[in-house]
Every structure is written in structure tokens, then in C-alpha cells.
């Protein structure tokens, strides 16, 4: 039997039969149980309708109701896809279910899920990409979902493949490259089966980790028309490709029955299988429906060398020069590579292409680079993990035809550890442009400050000395560094030949840029023009890169040519940001209020901000508003000052990058201040930053001047559902001369909690004769009267509905309105929060303890630390526990007791051999920590367990009990106490040097040596890490030791690791009894992509494959995306094992 592989998928019919047989076996293994009433199982296709050959995500959802009380274990199901539907390539299978395992081999029909745990009230999902080509509706029903709770039934959903939308596919060519190699990604939108044209297209493709857009990207698309171009973004070095086109019916992106492509070059920058799936393709300008996703895989092969090359400044014109740069990295961390050799046939790329750099010596540690039409590196040397970069200048022949020229070196070879090593070739494409447009750009007036303008100057040269250049065009997205929307001043039309113009183009959601069209230049001519950009006043300091698209045109009105993009940096230097606030937003005439200023100098600033200044005209707010405590000296740096009374002037401020200052001044509100809302605005803040004068924002704050204040309070909450709470209102007239009449406000209680209502009925004369508070769920206060300086308070009993959900509810009244001095006036309303308690709250009281400085010697002092933590509703009081020291170690006693107020006011810790905490108290979600010194008696050593009593407390009238706390006291007899050295050897997958994060996992089986003396030391002890990467050396006497990791015993993805933490080997000076537990070392593998298990066949069998005259031998071959272990088992006709090959 012969098995072939298509796109990495098994296509043998027996593999499909085996898949179905496997499912049946699994299905019969499920034991039916009682219905799992609390477990919900569902599935859906996202999107539910796709075009032929597109990809949809099949998503399963497992949901456990809160009423379940506890989670479920061993969640398991299988799903056989209907005929014609297969798992996509790549499958991109994922799950959010704890401990769940998804198996979904690409191009197969079986999805299995097992081993998951789902907590009560938790919902989790399982996702697998699937695809189908034939039009129709595919009904997909899973097996029963089983778990520790029983049988939750099946899940079913439908996927429709429709020809009323385009197919969406992608591919890589080649689909396997060496590390750093270039591949062409082609994304196809296939509308051949659709009778309708496509007038709207949009998709985004986020490349996987380790894959980036190449430089140059050679991005192009046919998904457009002659009148309306598409916007294709594929910036070199980025990881995002997106297309946007919006046309009209007469000028669509793709005609009915047609197709189009997006082509972009990418670089494989991580060894392994790089699965890449786009987002959904949106089409049709009216509904913007989805046609599904597209997926493909690029395989990147490992190499003993990371060997890359790049033409750094192409496209180039015929007759010009181009720089060719090589980079070589020795991936071994243990062995140097010597005798490194490769050759690069330049003439074979483009006849006449030659190096003009001559022979170069001392290249890569003593190597030489020679040759003109063929470059040869020989004799190079690289130490373990070392990198070298070198380049040559090449002359492009004057007669070179425009085009793309692939350049691939020979394999790179060398010697490492006495053995020959061979790495893959390096490749890049040389792009030769026709003599055409050359675009340059520069910000001519940077650095600039926020709130100012920046002038962007463009120059276009027609490098063709014989022909004119017409239809010149390019785009320049501005929202890559400026916020949307942008503000721009354009040059007058005709700035680059008759018919040239520049406009703002909308490039997608919240994206804008410049678009030049209609440029015309005679042979050899150029044009220069300026565009002025408005810089927002709140733009932070920084250096911002702005890069255009390629520039295109027609030579002689017929031949399409293009030039490379142009780029420049804009430096923005901002002054400190500035804000202000009143300490009270509502004040009375004649009162005082504090005005606070804050200045913040961003950490990204290029230097100190000096000469910071601003003014604040208080008189402009209203006459008579003055500062009463100025001047302020040194409020924001030495020599700074805030001076003035009615006009404040701040000068001389200074701040370092990342620093801020806050200062305040007291303002007096005149008794005759006009009532109402007033705005206080400063002038712009100014400063010198990096030797440049900058101007920043203004600061403003609102203040309401009113003699009236309204407050409210739920005075006795928290309250239980069904209980009653007192709601108190207070109104004060702070005017010394004016009376207030017609006081009015409302309070919508029912809008806060449905059914919340006053039970007090109508309350009369509560705030002056004729006033009243009426209503139940909607309270209305009317007719209030207050004389100068008077106030009133009144309350209503409010009933909380029995069905109210526990929580905190904000309650805000309307504004308070009144008549003052014959005029109508409104003041701000009042607010408070009502807390409704849970009638059955969960509470916990936790006691923990630790001997913080053992091991100790007999007769010494040891510190014992306690921590008491409380969570729940209501305060915990009368907290108490005991600790019998005598029962732990005869003669051990506490010193320095009693101690008061150690866990709340009035608490006390007493005793000598029996410790007692009494009178402790804690508010909800708080804790207390306290320590006591214990005298250890003389005598023999040992480990002594110390356990407290239960800890108890009162919460209101209810008792609360917590478990005892326990710890072991280690007493080491004699004067020569021994210590230990150890920690972890771990895989620092993300290279951040942090051990305790989600990306860190231990490495088992690593040999660690402990040498006597400072490093390198004398060999003494060795050990091997456990499965979780832990190791420890014990019974060590004081002195110097050297910890040395044998990196040859570390295998990370089959390639040498890279140390990411402290220096290794590590010298440790160990004191008597010390436990040195921070000798950890992180190692990062060379960048390797994760190969999803589901994308590789896990098992394959050849049955009844016995030798015979027609089949004398059997050959089994396989390709793996990364170094892996394959086990081959051979059995005879009786099923007896004959041999195992690994």
C-alpha cells in the first residue's frame, strides 16, 4: 500500500476508514448515565455560511449552571464531520476548558475532546476550523457529551456552502523554507461560481508568531479595477496584511465569474510549522456579509546556522548599485563553528551583476569574502551563539531588464565539535525597477511641539532621461502616527505637473492618509511640494516613523513602473501635560475653596522640562475671586513660584522625564459672587524641553456657586432584602442675607431597585410651613422654605423588596431648585449608595502562621508570625485563638508579651508557654499580621510541629470558626548547622527572564553539578532535575560553592538553548544553616513555532503487509516539521512484537 501526503494531510482511504472505526470504538466506550441537568452543550459554525473552499470555525460550548453547586470532571465528546466536510489545514484547534485535550487532525473527519473540568457557573469553549467545497447544507451532530455529572446529550449545527459568495483560500510557495527564508503568500478570492460581482471586499490576515512581511514585501493585488484602486497594507517587518476595497456596481473589485489575488512575500523567522488563518472575508457593500476564512501552513526547517541575506535598498534602477547584506548565527551554545564556507553566484542571478567591494578580510572572525561575479566566504569562525553581519556593494548592469531576480546561495557548511555541519542556503529577491519615479520625503521643521504644525516635503524625480512619466501616484497613511481624523493643508493642484492633485483618502475604519494622483513629469525632471500637518495639542513626546506606499507611474504613457516607498521620522517634543480641579465642585458665596494644579512630564520626553509657566485669570471667572495664600515658593522645582491674587502667574517650574508635581492655592469666594456654574480656564502651559520652546494645553475646571446644598444618606444600611432602611435628606441655605422659597427635588427610588418604596406616606411641614415629601417609589419634595443660614433634615422609611438582589445601588436625586432673591435657581442633586446584604453570606476566617527565621540553634530566639484574614459581610469581632508552646517543645516560651492592639483596637496577645489572642477585630476583606519572639530551650535538635487551636469570632450575633494554623520549627543541634542550595531549571519560552509566569515551565532530566569553592571550583556533587525542573543539594557546610548546569543535557525542540537569566555557572557563598533557594536558571529555545498536535497524524498503521513475491520490501518515509521522536513497531502474523525502532 502506498500513502501519499497532500498539503501535509493523509489522503489514503484507509485512513478515513480507520478514523470512523476509531470513533465507533470510542462511542461504544461511553457509558450512558443520567441526564446532566446542569450541563449545557451547544455548537455553532462561525460564520454559518461560507463560499466554496473557505474555512469556518466550529465552536462547541460547555456551560455548567450555577445551580450545579460544584463543577464537573472528565468532560468528553467526539464529533464525526459529515461527508464532504473536513478539518481545515491548519486546524487551529483550541479550548478554554481547564485540562481539556482537543484532537482534530487536519484534513480528517474526527474531532475528539476529553479530560476537561468545568466549574459551576463557568462556560468554556472548544474551537476547530473546518472546510467544505461542494455547495449545500452540511448537518453536523456530535456524540453525547459525558462527564462526572452524566450525559448532557448531543449538539447539532448546520454549515452552508453557497455559491452566492466567493471562495476564500490561500497558499505558500514554496511551502517549506529554511529559517529566515522567503515564501510568497497568495490569497485567492474565487468568484467563478457566483453570478454576482463583488463591489466591496475587506479582510485582515494576522500572521503567526515567527512570520513577518518580507522587505521588500512585493505586495500586489488584482482585487480592484482601473478606476478605483484597492488599499493593500503589508508593511515590511510587520505581521499584519489587510485589504480594503469599496467600489460601485459598474466598477467592482471582482466581476461575476471572475477571481482575484493578493500576493505578499513573507519571511519564516521561527523553526517549525507556522499555521496561518485569516480573519473573515467581508463582501457586498450593502450587508458586508462574511464568506469565511482562509488557511495555510508554512514549514520552516531548522539549521545549525541562522543564515540570511537581504538586498537592503532595492528596488534599484539599471546601472545603479545595491547593497547585499549577509547575516550568520551559530545556533550552538556549546561548540564554536569553524571553516564556515558558502558561495553566491551573482552572475547566475542576473548576467553582469558584480561585486565592487573587492576582497574583504577579517569577515566573521578571520574569514575572507572574495570574488566579483561569484562571492565566496571561506575560513570564517563563530563562537557558540555568536552572530556576524557583513555586506558587499553590487553593480547592477545598465542594460538589466526590470523585474524580480531570485538569488539563492549555496548551502553553508562548517565544522563544529569535530564534525562537519551543513545549513540551508540563504535567499532573497533582487528587484530591478524600470527607470521611473523616485520618491523622497522629509519633515523639514521637526522637532515640533503639540498644537503646532509639521511641514512634510516630498520630492519626486523622473529618473528616465528619455521618456516622460505620467499618472504618478502614491499613498501615505497618516493615522499610523497621528490620531483620527487628521487635519492637513494641501498644495494647490498642479504642484507636480498638470492634473496633479492630493486629497485625503479613507483607508479603513479610523484610518486616513494622503493620496497623490495625476502627477506628470517630463524626462529627467522633478517636482517638490509641501503638505502641512496639524499636530494635536495632546500629542505625547516621541519619534514617529511615517512611510509611504510605493510610487507608481507610466513611462511613455504605456509602461507601468514603480519606485520604492519613502520614509522619514517626525520628532515631537511636548511640554508637561496640565490639569486642575477644585476641591469642592459646589461652594457657597463667601466660602473658601482649594484649587489644585498638576503638571506631569511624560517618561518618553527627550529631556527635562524647564521654565514651565502658565497664568490663570481668576477675575475672568467672576469679579472678586482671589487667592488668599500666595505666593507659593518652590511648588514645582527649585526657584518655581506661584504669585498673584486675582491673576495667578506660575513661573520657573522644572520636571525630569516621568516626574510630576501637584500644588494648590486657597481661593476666597466673594459674598456677592454670582450664583450659577462657572468655568475657570488657564492659559496654555509653556516650557523649554530639550532646548526647544514648547506650548501645551490649557487646564479648566467647573465650579457651582450656590447657597444651597442638598445631601442624602441611607443611615442604617447595609440592609437585608425585606428589611427597612432610613433615608435622610438635609438642605442647607448658606446665604447670610437671602431666603429661599419653593424648594423642590425628586428621588426615583424604583429606578434604583425595582419595588423599593417609602412606607412613611405623606410627610408635611418637613422643611418650612407648607413643605411636603410625598410618593412611594418616586418621592417628590415641594414647597420648602429656608431663611438665611437655616437648614432642615427629614427622613423617610424605605422598604427593600424581599426579592432584591444583594449588591450596592447608587441613588441620585434630581437637581434642587428654588427661588432666591426673586430669581429661579438650581443646585446639584444629592447621592448615596444603598447596600443590600446577602441574607446567606459566605464568610471565612483564616489563620496562618510561620517560623520566619528557622532553622535555629538550641538556646536561640526564633520569630513566629501569625496572619489573620477575614472576608464576608459585617465586621468580625471577638477574634480569639490559643497556641500551646509547651506542647510543641517543652520549655519554649514567648518573650515581650503582652502586646496590645495587634489585630484591631482593644486586641491583646498574652502568655508565655500558652499564647492567647483575645479581642481581635477585622473589617470585611482585611487582615492583620503580628509576630512574637520565642526563646528556644537548650537541648537536642529536631523538627517540632506547632499547631494552634481553632480561631473563632463573632459577626453580629453569629459565631464564625476557622481552622487551626500549623508550621514546623526546625532546631539544629551543634554549632555546625548545614544548609542547602537549589531551585529550578526552567524553559523561558517567552525570553523575559521571569520564572513565575505562565510562559515558564520546568525542564526535567538536566544534569547540575555542585563544585567546591568559587567558580569554576573543584568537582564535587551532581544531581538531575525532576520532571518539574527542581533540584537541591543538601547537608552543605558553610563556604563557597559553584553551581554549574550541563547545557548538553538540555533539549528544547531539538536545538541548543539560550540562557536568559543570571550568569551561569553561579558562585554561592553559603552561611551556616542557610537554605539558598534562588539558584534558578532559565533557558530559551531558538525561535521555534509550536506545531499543533492536531495538525500532525498521531498514529498510522500498515496491516497485512506481509512480504511476498509481489511485495518483497516495504519502505516507510516521513517528513517532520521539527526534530521529533518516531517509534516504529514491527509485529508478525501472530501479533508478536519482533522489534521496536526509534
Coordinates of C-alpha atoms in Angstrom, one line a residue, residues 436-744:
X436 CA 10.9 55.7 -13.4
X437 CA 9.8 57.6 -10.3
X438 CA 12.0 58.1 -7.2
X439 CA 10.2 59.4 -4.1
X440 CA 11.8 61.0 -1.1
X441 CA 10.3 62.8 1.9
X442 CA 11.4 64.7 4.9
X443 CA 9.9 66.6 7.8
X444 CA 11.7 69.9 7.3
X445 CA 10.8 71.6 10.6
X446 CA 11.0 68.9 13.2
X447 CA 11.2 68.7 16.1
X448 CA 7.8 70.3 16.6
X449 CA 5.6 70.7 19.6
X450 CA 1.9 69.6 20.1
X451 CA -0.6 72.1 18.9
X452 CA 1.8 73.3 16.2
X453 CA 2.2 72.2 12.5
X454 CA 4.7 70.0 10.8
X455 CA 5.7 70.5 7.2
X456 CA 6.2 67.3 5.2
X457 CA 8.2 67.9 2.0
X458 CA 8.0 65.4 -0.9
X459 CA 10.3 65.2 -3.9
X460 CA 9.5 63.1 -7.0
X461 CA 12.3 62.5 -9.6
X462 CA 11.7 61.1 -13.1
X463 CA 14.9 59.1 -13.4
X464 CA 14.2 58.3 -17.0
X465 CA 16.2 60.6 -19.1
X466 CA 14.4 59.8 -22.4
X467 CA 10.7 59.5 -21.6
X468 CA 8.0 61.4 -19.7
X469 CA 6.4 60.0 -16.6
X470 CA 2.6 60.2 -16.3
X471 CA -0.1 59.1 -13.9
X472 CA 2.2 59.4 -11.0
X473 CA 0.5 58.2 -7.8
X474 CA 1.2 57.1 -4.2
X475 CA -0.5 56.9 -0.8
X476 CA 0.8 58.0 2.6
X477 CA -1.2 56.8 5.6
X478 CA -1.0 59.4 8.4
X479 CA -3.1 57.6 11.1
X480 CA -0.1 55.3 11.7
X481 CA 1.2 58.1 13.9
X482 CA -1.5 60.8 14.1
X483 CA -4.9 60.3 15.7
X484 CA -8.0 60.1 13.5
X485 CA -9.3 62.3 12.0
X486 CA -6.3 64.2 10.6
X487 CA -6.1 67.9 9.6
X488 CA -4.0 68.7 6.5
X489 CA -3.2 71.7 4.3
X490 CA -2.5 70.7 0.7
X491 CA -0.6 72.5 -2.1
X492 CA -2.6 73.9 -4.9
X493 CA -3.4 71.5 -7.7
X494 CA -0.8 71.2 -10.5
X495 CA 2.1 71.1 -8.0
X496 CA 3.7 68.1 -9.9
X497 CA 2.6 68.7 -13.4
X498 CA -0.7 69.5 -15.0
X499 CA -3.6 67.5 -13.5
X500 CA -1.7 66.5 -10.3
X501 CA -3.7 66.8 -7.1
X502 CA -3.6 65.5 -3.5
X503 CA -6.6 64.6 -1.3
X504 CA -7.4 62.8 2.0
X505 CA -8.2 59.1 1.4
X506 CA -10.2 57.0 3.8
X507 CA -8.2 53.8 4.1
X508 CA -10.5 51.9 6.5
X509 CA -12.1 52.3 9.9
X510 CA -10.5 55.3 11.6
X511 CA -7.7 55.4 9.0
X512 CA -6.8 58.3 6.7
X513 CA -3.9 59.2 4.5
X514 CA -2.6 61.3 1.7
X515 CA -3.3 60.2 -1.9
X516 CA -1.5 61.8 -4.8
X517 CA -2.9 61.2 -8.3
X518 CA -2.3 62.6 -11.8
X519 CA 1.3 63.5 -11.4
X520 CA 3.2 64.3 -14.7
X521 CA 6.9 64.9 -15.2
X522 CA 8.9 65.4 -18.4
X523 CA 12.0 63.3 -19.0
X524 CA 14.6 63.8 -16.2
X525 CA 12.5 66.4 -14.4
X526 CA 11.5 66.5 -10.7
X527 CA 8.9 68.3 -8.5
X528 CA 8.9 69.2 -4.9
X529 CA 5.9 70.1 -2.8
X530 CA 4.9 70.6 0.8
X531 CA 2.0 69.3 2.9
X532 CA 1.3 70.9 6.3
X533 CA 0.1 68.6 9.1
X534 CA -1.7 69.9 12.2
X535 CA -0.3 68.3 15.3
X536 CA -2.9 67.7 18.0
X537 CA -2.3 69.6 21.3
X538 CA -2.4 66.4 23.4
X539 CA 0.2 64.6 21.2
X540 CA 2.8 63.0 23.5
X541 CA 6.6 63.3 23.0
X542 CA 8.1 60.7 20.8
X543 CA 9.8 59.9 17.5
X544 CA 7.2 58.8 14.9
X545 CA 8.0 56.9 11.6
X546 CA 5.9 57.8 8.6
X547 CA 6.3 55.6 5.4
X548 CA 4.5 55.9 2.1
X549 CA 3.4 53.2 -0.3
X550 CA 5.4 52.5 -3.4
X551 CA 5.1 55.2 -6.1
X552 CA 3.8 54.2 -9.5
X553 CA 3.6 55.8 -12.9
X554 CA 3.6 55.2 -16.7
X555 CA 6.7 55.7 -18.8
X556 CA 5.8 57.0 -22.2
X557 CA 2.2 56.7 -21.3
X558 CA 2.2 52.9 -21.6
X559 CA 4.8 51.0 -19.5
X560 CA 3.9 50.6 -15.8
X561 CA 6.8 51.4 -13.4
X562 CA 7.2 51.8 -9.7
X563 CA 9.7 53.1 -7.2
X564 CA 10.3 52.3 -3.6
X565 CA 8.5 53.8 -0.7
X566 CA 9.8 56.9 1.1
X567 CA 10.2 57.3 4.9
X568 CA 11.1 59.8 7.5
X569 CA 10.8 60.4 11.2
X570 CA 9.0 63.2 12.9
X571 CA 10.2 64.1 16.4
X572 CA 7.5 65.7 18.6
X573 CA 8.6 67.4 21.9
X574 CA 5.7 68.0 24.2
X575 CA 5.7 70.2 27.4
X576 CA 4.3 68.8 30.6
X577 CA 0.6 67.9 30.5
X578 CA -1.5 70.2 32.7
X579 CA -4.7 69.7 34.7
X580 CA -6.6 71.4 37.5
X581 CA -9.5 70.7 39.9
X582 CA -11.5 72.4 42.7
X583 CA -11.5 70.5 46.0
X584 CA -15.3 71.1 46.1
X585 CA -17.4 71.5 42.9
X586 CA -20.2 73.2 44.8
X587 CA -19.4 76.2 47.1
X588 CA -21.4 79.0 48.8
X589 CA -20.9 82.7 48.4
X590 CA -18.4 83.9 51.0
X591 CA -16.8 80.5 51.4
X592 CA -13.2 79.3 50.6
X593 CA -12.3 76.6 48.1
X594 CA -9.0 74.9 47.2
X595 CA -7.8 75.0 43.6
X596 CA -5.3 72.2 42.8
X597 CA -2.9 72.3 39.8
X598 CA -1.0 69.2 38.5
X599 CA 1.9 69.1 35.9
X600 CA 3.0 65.8 34.5
X601 CA 6.2 65.4 32.3
X602 CA 5.9 62.2 30.3
X603 CA 8.6 59.5 30.7
X604 CA 9.0 59.5 26.9
X605 CA 10.2 63.1 26.9
X606 CA 13.7 63.7 25.5
X607 CA 14.9 65.8 28.4
X608 CA 14.0 67.9 31.4
X609 CA 11.2 70.5 31.2
X610 CA 12.4 73.8 32.5
X611 CA 11.0 77.4 32.6
X612 CA 7.5 75.8 33.0
X613 CA 4.9 78.6 33.1
X614 CA 1.2 79.4 32.9
X615 CA -1.3 82.0 34.0
X616 CA -4.8 81.7 35.5
X617 CA -7.1 84.8 35.4
X618 CA -9.4 84.3 38.3
X619 CA -11.1 87.7 37.7
X620 CA -12.4 86.2 34.4
X621 CA -14.4 83.6 36.3
X622 CA -16.2 86.4 38.3
X623 CA -15.2 89.6 39.9
X624 CA -13.7 89.3 43.4
X625 CA -12.4 85.7 43.1
X626 CA -8.9 85.9 44.6
X627 CA -6.2 83.7 46.0
X628 CA -5.6 84.2 49.8
X629 CA -2.3 82.3 50.4
X630 CA 0.0 83.3 47.5
X631 CA 2.9 83.5 46.8
X632 CA 3.9 79.8 46.8
X633 CA 7.6 79.2 46.8
X634 CA 9.2 76.2 45.1
X635 CA 5.9 74.4 44.4
X636 CA 7.3 72.6 41.3
X637 CA 11.1 72.6 41.4
X638 CA 13.7 74.9 42.9
X639 CA 13.1 78.5 42.0
X640 CA 9.5 78.0 40.9
X641 CA 6.8 80.3 42.1
X642 CA 3.0 80.8 42.0
X643 CA 2.2 84.5 42.5
X644 CA -0.7 86.9 42.2
X645 CA -4.1 87.3 43.7
X646 CA -6.8 87.9 41.0
X647 CA -4.4 86.8 38.2
X648 CA -2.2 83.8 39.1
X649 CA 1.2 83.5 37.4
X650 CA 3.3 80.4 37.7
X651 CA 6.9 80.6 36.6
X652 CA 10.2 78.8 36.8
X653 CA 8.9 75.2 37.1
X654 CA 11.1 72.2 36.3
X655 CA 10.4 68.5 35.9
X656 CA 12.5 65.5 34.9
X657 CA 11.0 63.0 32.4
X658 CA 8.5 60.8 34.2
X659 CA 8.1 63.3 37.1
X660 CA 5.1 65.3 38.2
X661 CA 4.2 67.9 40.8
X662 CA 0.9 69.0 42.4
X663 CA 0.3 72.2 44.3
X664 CA -2.8 74.1 45.5
X665 CA -4.0 77.6 46.4
X666 CA -6.9 78.7 48.5
X667 CA -9.5 80.9 46.8
X668 CA -12.0 83.2 48.5
X669 CA -15.4 83.3 47.0
X670 CA -16.9 86.8 47.4
X671 CA -20.2 87.1 49.3
X672 CA -21.7 88.8 46.2
X673 CA -20.4 86.1 43.8
X674 CA -23.0 85.5 41.0
X675 CA -24.8 82.3 41.5
X676 CA -24.5 79.5 38.9
X677 CA -22.0 77.3 37.1
X678 CA -18.7 79.0 36.3
X679 CA -15.7 77.7 34.2
X680 CA -12.2 78.6 35.2
X681 CA -9.6 78.3 32.3
X682 CA -5.9 78.8 32.5
X683 CA -3.7 80.0 29.7
X684 CA -1.6 77.4 27.8
X685 CA 1.3 75.9 29.7
X686 CA 4.7 76.6 28.2
X687 CA 8.1 75.1 28.8
X688 CA 11.6 74.5 27.4
X689 CA 12.2 70.9 26.6
X690 CA 15.4 69.7 25.1
X691 CA 16.4 73.3 24.3
X692 CA 13.1 73.8 22.4
X693 CA 10.2 76.2 23.4
X694 CA 7.0 74.2 23.6
X695 CA 3.4 75.1 24.1
X696 CA 0.9 72.7 25.7
X697 CA -2.8 72.5 26.7
X698 CA -4.9 74.7 28.8
X699 CA -6.5 73.4 32.0
X700 CA -10.0 74.0 33.1
X701 CA -12.4 73.2 35.9
X702 CA -16.1 74.0 36.7
X703 CA -17.4 75.4 40.0
X704 CA -21.0 75.9 41.0
X705 CA -21.7 78.9 43.3
X706 CA -24.9 78.3 45.3
X707 CA -26.0 79.0 48.8
X708 CA -28.0 75.7 48.7
X709 CA -26.7 72.2 49.4
X710 CA -28.7 69.0 49.4
X711 CA -27.4 65.8 50.9
X712 CA -28.9 62.4 51.4
X713 CA -27.9 59.3 53.4
X714 CA -29.2 55.8 53.9
X715 CA -28.3 56.0 57.6
X716 CA -28.6 52.4 58.7
X717 CA -27.6 50.2 55.7
X718 CA -26.5 47.6 55.0
X719 CA -30.0 46.2 55.0
X720 CA -31.3 42.7 54.2
X721 CA -33.9 42.0 51.5
X722 CA -37.3 42.6 53.0
X723 CA -35.9 45.0 55.6
X724 CA -36.5 48.7 56.1
X725 CA -33.8 51.4 55.9
X726 CA -33.9 55.1 56.9
X727 CA -33.4 57.6 54.1
X728 CA -32.5 61.1 55.5
X729 CA -32.3 64.3 53.4
X730 CA -30.7 67.6 54.6
X731 CA -31.0 71.0 52.9
X732 CA -28.9 74.0 54.0
X733 CA -29.2 77.7 52.9
X734 CA -25.7 79.1 53.5
X735 CA -26.6 82.6 52.4
X736 CA -26.3 85.2 55.2
X737 CA -28.8 87.6 53.6
X738 CA -31.2 85.7 51.2
X739 CA -34.1 83.5 52.0
X740 CA -35.1 80.6 49.7
X741 CA -38.6 79.5 48.8
X742 CA -40.1 77.0 46.5
X743 CA -37.5 74.3 47.3
X744 CA -38.2 71.3 45.0

